[in-house]
Amino acid sequence: MVEKTADARLEEFEARIDRGEKIEPGDWMPDAYRQNLIRMISQHAHSEIVGQLPEGKWIPYAPGFRRKLTLIAKVQDEAGHGQLLYRAAEMLGKSREEMISELLAGKAKYANVFNYPTPHWADVGVIGWLVDTAAVINQTMLAQSSYGPYGRAMKRICYEESFHIKQGYDAVVAMARGTADQRAAVQAAVDRWWYPTLMMSGPPDTISTHSQLALRWRIKTKSNEQVRQEFVDLIVPQIRALGLTVPDPACAFDPASGRHRYTQPDWEELKRVINGDGPCNKERLDARRKAHEDGRWVREALQAAS
Ligand code: FAQ
């Protein structure tokens, strides 16, 4: 049998992507495709795991039994998403132990939003509403990814994240219709989360380093800007319908484009936060390291039994 040249393999791979076929773990893929997926999926897995912490801290203080139950369910879901995503990345050839040790060593990135504090119960509602809406818009796009296991994981995760939006929105509505103090608390939380949530979709296309290749190979099917714009167009009317204010005086609907104009976040802040210098990076990693140590005996017992 004649060995195919690297060029022919790449051409065949790109033709499959253009036909909308899914790439599966055993299929040939360019190394840059594999590495990009490992990078993105492992960062996504870390985000789900670290993402349990800002809201998880409120479980003991949730106002009432039903709110506590739904919050516990949500936080447990995030742990499950993390496991599913670590598995998807493992299938590409990087071990879970290596990914986790990079996270614990502070060498791996995870979503910027989880490095901000949650000083009030209103933050829990606003994370579920704003952050999960932004996550679902991005993940609905990723469900179309050319890499089969990632797309399939996204479909399942999106069902659960949609429940998380409802959980957050329901808490926000209760506060927005509550006392003046409750309305003020929920507005303050919207003010805190607005720009970090805008940053979540990634830097603008002009400075995004990976987007070009990711779009060419349909790892992502929309650019960071497109995803952010969809989020703004969806969420701004919701914020206003609750009598709350978007903390951006320049944010306005533009009838000509049918889109909302908005002020870009501070991209230098994003760089600082994802490189370890956000308000809560140290607290988050310390909590993960402690959880890893506390769980050591479980991993050792499982290993001894296998
Ligand atoms: N945060 O070239 P690009 C959730 C990094 S899940 C942190 O544009 P790319 C559920 C980027 O990694 C949330 N890092 O990169 C939940 C790259 O760094 P590198 C997580 C960011 O990959 C809700 C560099 O900057 N979702 O919330 C961010 O094409 C509530 C250059 O950027 C995902 O991970 C950022 N915001 O686009 C859980 C979805 N933006 O690797 C609990 C999958 C950029 O060169 C509670 N990931 N960076 O060192 C993606 O869609 C993409 O990776 C983007 C970035 C859009 C995040």
Coordinates of C-alpha atoms and ligand atoms in Angstrom, one line a residue:
M1 CA 0.0 0.0 0.0
V2 CA 1.3 3.5 -0.9
E3 CA 1.8 5.7 2.2
K4 CA -0.1 8.9 1.9
T5 CA 2.0 12.1 2.0
A6 CA 1.4 14.6 4.9
D7 CA -0.1 17.1 2.4
A8 CA -2.6 14.5 1.1
R9 CA -3.6 13.6 4.6
L10 CA -4.2 17.2 5.5
E11 CA -6.2 17.7 2.3
E12 CA -8.4 14.7 3.1
F13 CA -8.8 15.9 6.7
E14 CA -9.9 19.4 5.6
A15 CA -12.3 17.9 3.0
R16 CA -13.9 15.9 5.8
I17 CA -14.3 19.1 7.9
D18 CA -15.8 20.9 4.9
R19 CA -18.3 18.1 4.3
G20 CA -19.4 18.6 8.0
E21 CA -18.1 15.1 9.0
K22 CA -17.2 14.6 12.7
I23 CA -13.6 13.7 13.6
E24 CA -13.4 10.8 16.1
P25 CA -10.5 10.0 18.5
G26 CA -9.1 7.2 16.3
D27 CA -9.1 9.2 13.1
W28 CA -6.0 10.9 11.6
M29 CA -5.8 14.5 12.6
P30 CA -3.1 17.2 12.3
D31 CA -1.1 17.6 15.5
A32 CA -2.1 21.3 15.7
Y33 CA -5.8 20.2 15.7
R34 CA -5.1 17.7 18.5
Q35 CA -3.1 20.2 20.6
N36 CA -5.7 22.9 20.2
L37 CA -8.4 20.6 21.3
I38 CA -6.4 19.4 24.3
R39 CA -5.7 23.0 25.3
M40 CA -9.3 24.1 25.0
I41 CA -11.0 21.1 26.4
S42 CA -8.7 20.9 29.4
Q43 CA -9.1 24.6 30.1
H44 CA -12.9 24.0 29.9
A45 CA -12.7 21.1 32.3
H46 CA -10.7 23.2 34.8
S47 CA -13.3 25.9 34.5
E48 CA -16.1 23.6 35.5
I49 CA -14.1 22.3 38.5
V50 CA -12.9 25.7 39.7
G51 CA -16.3 27.1 38.8
Q52 CA -17.9 25.2 41.7
L53 CA -16.1 27.4 44.2
P54 CA -17.6 30.9 43.9
E55 CA -21.2 29.6 44.2
G56 CA -20.4 26.5 46.3
K57 CA -19.3 28.8 49.2
W58 CA -23.0 29.9 49.5
I59 CA -24.5 26.4 49.9
P60 CA -24.5 26.6 53.8
Y61 CA -26.1 30.1 53.6
A62 CA -28.7 29.6 50.8
P63 CA -32.0 31.3 51.8
G64 CA -34.2 28.3 52.3
F65 CA -34.3 24.6 51.7
R66 CA -35.4 24.8 48.0
R67 CA -32.7 27.3 47.0
K68 CA -30.2 25.2 48.8
L69 CA -31.3 22.0 47.0
T70 CA -31.1 23.6 43.5
L71 CA -27.7 25.2 44.3
I72 CA -26.3 21.8 45.5
A73 CA -27.7 20.2 42.3
K74 CA -26.1 22.9 40.1
V75 CA -22.7 22.7 41.8
Q76 CA -22.7 18.8 41.5
D77 CA -23.5 19.2 37.8
E78 CA -20.4 21.3 37.3
A79 CA -18.3 18.5 38.9
G80 CA -19.8 16.1 36.4
H81 CA -19.1 18.4 33.5
G82 CA -15.5 18.6 34.6
Q83 CA -15.2 14.8 34.6
L84 CA -16.8 14.5 31.2
L85 CA -14.4 17.0 29.7
Y86 CA -11.3 15.6 31.3
R87 CA -12.3 12.3 29.7
A88 CA -12.8 13.9 26.3
A89 CA -9.3 15.5 26.6
E90 CA -7.8 12.1 27.8
M91 CA -9.0 10.5 24.6
L92 CA -6.7 12.8 22.7
G93 CA -3.7 11.5 24.5
K94 CA -3.1 13.7 27.6
S95 CA -3.5 12.1 31.0
R96 CA -5.9 13.5 33.6
E97 CA -3.1 13.5 36.2
E98 CA -1.0 15.7 34.0
M99 CA -3.9 18.1 33.4
I100 CA -4.7 18.3 37.1
S101 CA -1.1 18.8 38.1
E102 CA -0.8 21.7 35.6
L103 CA -3.9 23.3 37.2
L104 CA -2.6 22.8 40.8
A105 CA 0.8 24.2 39.8
G106 CA -0.9 27.4 38.5
K107 CA 0.2 26.7 34.9
A108 CA -3.2 26.0 33.4
K109 CA -5.8 28.6 32.4
Y110 CA -9.5 28.4 33.4
A111 CA -12.4 30.8 32.7
N112 CA -11.6 34.4 34.0
V113 CA -15.0 34.7 35.7
F114 CA -14.1 32.3 38.5
N115 CA -11.4 34.5 39.8
Y116 CA -13.9 37.2 41.0
P117 CA -15.5 37.2 44.5
T118 CA -19.1 36.4 45.4
P119 CA -19.7 38.7 48.5
H120 CA -23.5 38.5 48.4
W121 CA -26.2 35.8 47.7
A122 CA -27.2 38.0 44.8
D123 CA -23.9 37.0 43.1
V124 CA -25.1 33.4 43.0
G125 CA -28.3 34.4 41.1
V126 CA -26.4 36.7 38.7
I127 CA -23.8 34.0 38.0
G128 CA -26.5 31.5 37.1
W129 CA -28.3 34.1 34.9
L130 CA -25.4 36.0 33.2
V131 CA -22.4 33.6 33.3
D132 CA -24.5 30.5 32.5
T133 CA -26.3 32.3 29.6
A134 CA -22.9 33.3 28.2
A135 CA -21.6 29.7 28.7
V136 CA -24.7 28.2 27.0
I137 CA -24.4 30.5 24.0
N138 CA -20.8 29.5 23.6
Q139 CA -21.4 25.8 24.2
T140 CA -24.4 25.6 21.8
M141 CA -21.9 26.8 19.2
L142 CA -19.3 24.2 20.4
A143 CA -21.9 21.5 20.2
Q144 CA -21.4 21.9 16.4
S145 CA -17.7 21.3 16.8
S146 CA -15.9 19.1 14.2
Y147 CA -14.5 17.0 17.0
G148 CA -17.2 14.4 17.8
P149 CA -16.6 13.7 21.5
Y150 CA -16.5 17.5 22.3
G151 CA -19.7 18.3 20.4
R152 CA -21.6 15.4 22.0
A153 CA -20.4 16.4 25.5
M154 CA -21.5 19.9 24.8
K155 CA -25.0 18.8 23.9
R156 CA -25.5 17.0 27.2
I157 CA -23.8 19.8 29.2
C158 CA -26.0 22.5 27.6
Y159 CA -29.2 20.7 28.8
E160 CA -27.9 21.0 32.4
E161 CA -26.6 24.5 32.0
S162 CA -30.0 25.6 30.8
F163 CA -31.4 24.5 34.1
H164 CA -28.6 26.5 35.8
I165 CA -29.8 29.6 34.0
K166 CA -33.3 29.1 35.3
Q167 CA -32.0 28.5 38.8
G168 CA -30.1 31.8 38.7
Y169 CA -32.8 33.8 36.9
D170 CA -35.4 32.6 39.5
A171 CA -33.3 33.8 42.4
V172 CA -32.7 37.2 40.6
V173 CA -36.4 37.7 39.8
A174 CA -37.2 37.1 43.5
M175 CA -34.7 39.8 44.5
A176 CA -35.6 42.2 41.7
R177 CA -39.3 42.1 42.8
G178 CA -38.3 42.2 46.5
T179 CA -37.4 45.0 48.9
A180 CA -35.4 48.1 47.9
D181 CA -32.3 46.5 49.6
Q182 CA -32.8 43.3 47.6
R183 CA -33.1 45.3 44.3
A184 CA -30.0 47.3 45.2
A185 CA -28.1 44.0 46.0
V186 CA -29.0 42.4 42.7
Q187 CA -28.1 45.6 40.7
A188 CA -24.7 45.7 42.5
A189 CA -24.1 42.1 41.5
V190 CA -25.0 42.8 37.8
D191 CA -22.5 45.7 38.0
R192 CA -19.8 43.3 39.3
W193 CA -20.4 40.6 36.7
W194 CA -21.1 42.5 33.6
Y195 CA -17.6 43.1 32.3
P196 CA -16.1 39.8 33.5
T197 CA -19.0 38.0 31.7
L198 CA -18.3 39.9 28.5
M199 CA -14.7 38.8 28.8
M200 CA -15.7 35.2 29.1
S201 CA -16.2 34.8 25.3
G202 CA -12.5 35.6 24.8
P203 CA -10.6 38.5 23.3
P204 CA -11.6 40.3 20.1
D205 CA -10.8 38.5 16.9
T206 CA -8.0 41.0 16.2
I207 CA -6.0 39.8 19.2
S208 CA -7.3 36.2 19.6
T209 CA -4.4 33.9 18.9
H210 CA -6.2 30.6 18.3
S211 CA -9.4 31.6 16.6
Q212 CA -8.2 31.6 13.0
L213 CA -7.1 27.9 13.1
A214 CA -10.0 26.9 15.3
L215 CA -12.5 28.4 12.9
R216 CA -10.8 26.9 9.8
W217 CA -11.0 23.4 11.4
R218 CA -14.5 24.1 12.9
I219 CA -13.3 23.4 16.4
K220 CA -15.2 26.7 17.0
T221 CA -18.0 27.5 14.6
K222 CA -18.3 31.2 15.6
S223 CA -15.8 33.9 16.5
N224 CA -15.4 35.2 20.0
E225 CA -17.0 38.5 18.9
Q226 CA -20.0 36.8 17.4
V227 CA -20.6 34.8 20.6
R228 CA -20.3 37.9 22.8
Q229 CA -22.6 39.9 20.5
E230 CA -25.3 37.1 20.8
F231 CA -25.0 37.3 24.5
V232 CA -25.4 41.0 24.7
D233 CA -28.4 41.0 22.3
L234 CA -30.1 38.3 24.4
I235 CA -29.3 39.6 27.9
V236 CA -29.7 43.3 27.6
P237 CA -33.5 43.2 27.1
Q238 CA -33.8 40.7 30.0
I239 CA -31.9 43.0 32.3
R240 CA -34.1 46.0 31.4
A241 CA -37.3 44.0 31.7
L242 CA -36.5 43.4 35.3
G243 CA -36.1 47.1 35.9
L244 CA -32.3 46.7 36.3
T245 CA -29.6 48.8 34.5
V246 CA -26.9 47.7 32.2
P247 CA -23.7 49.2 33.8
D248 CA -22.6 50.6 30.4
P249 CA -24.2 54.0 29.5
A250 CA -23.1 53.4 25.9
C251 CA -25.1 50.2 25.6
A252 CA -27.9 50.9 23.1
F253 CA -29.9 49.1 20.4
D254 CA -28.8 50.0 16.9
P255 CA -31.8 49.7 14.6
A256 CA -29.6 49.8 11.5
S257 CA -27.6 46.6 12.4
G258 CA -30.3 45.1 14.6
R259 CA -27.6 44.7 17.3
H260 CA -26.7 46.3 20.6
R261 CA -23.7 48.5 20.7
Y262 CA -21.7 48.1 23.9
T263 CA -18.4 49.2 25.4
Q264 CA -15.6 46.6 25.1
P265 CA -14.2 45.3 28.4
D266 CA -10.7 46.1 29.5
W267 CA -8.6 43.4 27.7
E268 CA -5.6 44.1 29.9
E269 CA -7.6 43.1 32.9
L270 CA -8.5 39.8 31.2
K271 CA -4.8 39.2 30.5
R272 CA -3.9 39.8 34.1
V273 CA -6.7 37.7 35.5
I274 CA -6.1 34.6 33.3
N275 CA -2.4 34.8 34.0
G276 CA -2.8 34.5 37.8
D277 CA -3.3 38.0 39.0
G278 CA -7.1 38.3 39.6
P279 CA -8.8 39.1 42.8
C280 CA -9.3 35.4 43.8
N281 CA -6.8 33.3 41.8
K282 CA -4.8 32.4 44.9
E283 CA -7.9 31.6 47.0
R284 CA -9.3 29.4 44.2
L285 CA -6.0 27.4 43.7
D286 CA -5.5 27.0 47.4
A287 CA -9.0 25.5 47.7
R288 CA -8.3 23.2 44.7
R289 CA -5.0 22.1 46.3
K290 CA -6.6 21.4 49.6
A291 CA -9.4 19.4 47.9
H292 CA -6.8 17.4 46.0
E293 CA -4.9 16.6 49.2
D294 CA -8.1 15.7 51.1
G295 CA -9.1 13.3 48.3
R296 CA -5.7 11.6 48.2
W297 CA -6.8 8.6 50.4
V298 CA -9.7 7.9 48.0
R299 CA -7.5 7.8 44.9
E300 CA -5.0 5.6 46.8
A301 CA -7.8 3.2 48.0
L302 CA -9.2 2.9 44.5
Q303 CA -5.7 2.2 43.1
A304 CA -5.0 -0.4 45.7
A305 CA -8.4 -2.1 45.0
S306 CA -7.9 -2.2 41.2
Ligands
FAQ1 N1 -10.9 32.9 30.4 O1 -6.9 32.8 21.2 P1 -8.0 32.9 22.2 C1 -18.8 27.6 32.5 C2 -7.2 32.5 26.9 S1 -17.7 27.0 31.4 C3 -9.7 32.3 30.5 O2 -9.2 33.7 21.8 P2 -9.6 30.5 22.2 C4 -19.7 26.7 33.2 C5 -7.2 31.4 25.9 O3 -7.4 30.2 26.6 C6 -16.6 28.3 31.0 N2 -8.8 32.3 29.5 O4 -8.4 31.5 22.7 C7 -20.0 27.2 34.5 C8 -5.8 31.5 25.3 O5 -4.9 31.1 26.2 P3 -3.6 30.0 25.8 C9 -15.5 27.9 30.3 C10 -9.2 32.9 28.3 O6 -9.3 29.2 23.0 C11 -20.9 28.3 34.7 C12 -5.7 33.0 25.2 O7 -6.5 33.6 26.2 N3 -15.8 27.7 28.9 O8 -18.7 28.8 32.7 C13 -10.4 33.5 28.2 O9 -9.7 30.5 20.8 C14 -21.1 28.7 36.0 C15 -6.0 33.6 23.8 O10 -7.4 33.5 23.5 C16 -15.0 27.2 28.0 O11 -13.8 26.9 28.4 C17 -11.3 33.5 29.3 N4 -12.5 34.2 29.2 O12 -10.9 31.2 22.8 C18 -19.4 26.6 35.6 C19 -15.5 27.0 26.6 N5 -10.5 34.0 26.9 O13 -4.3 28.7 25.7 C20 -19.7 27.0 36.9 C21 -14.4 26.4 25.7 C22 -9.3 33.7 26.3 O14 -3.1 30.5 24.5 C23 -20.5 28.1 37.1 N6 -13.4 27.4 25.4 N7 -8.5 33.0 27.2 O15 -2.7 30.1 26.9 C24 -13.6 28.4 24.4 O16 -14.7 28.5 23.9 C25 -12.4 29.2 24.1 O17 -11.3 28.6 24.6 C26 -12.5 30.7 24.6 C27 -11.2 31.4 24.2 C28 -13.6 31.4 23.9 C29 -12.6 30.8 26.1

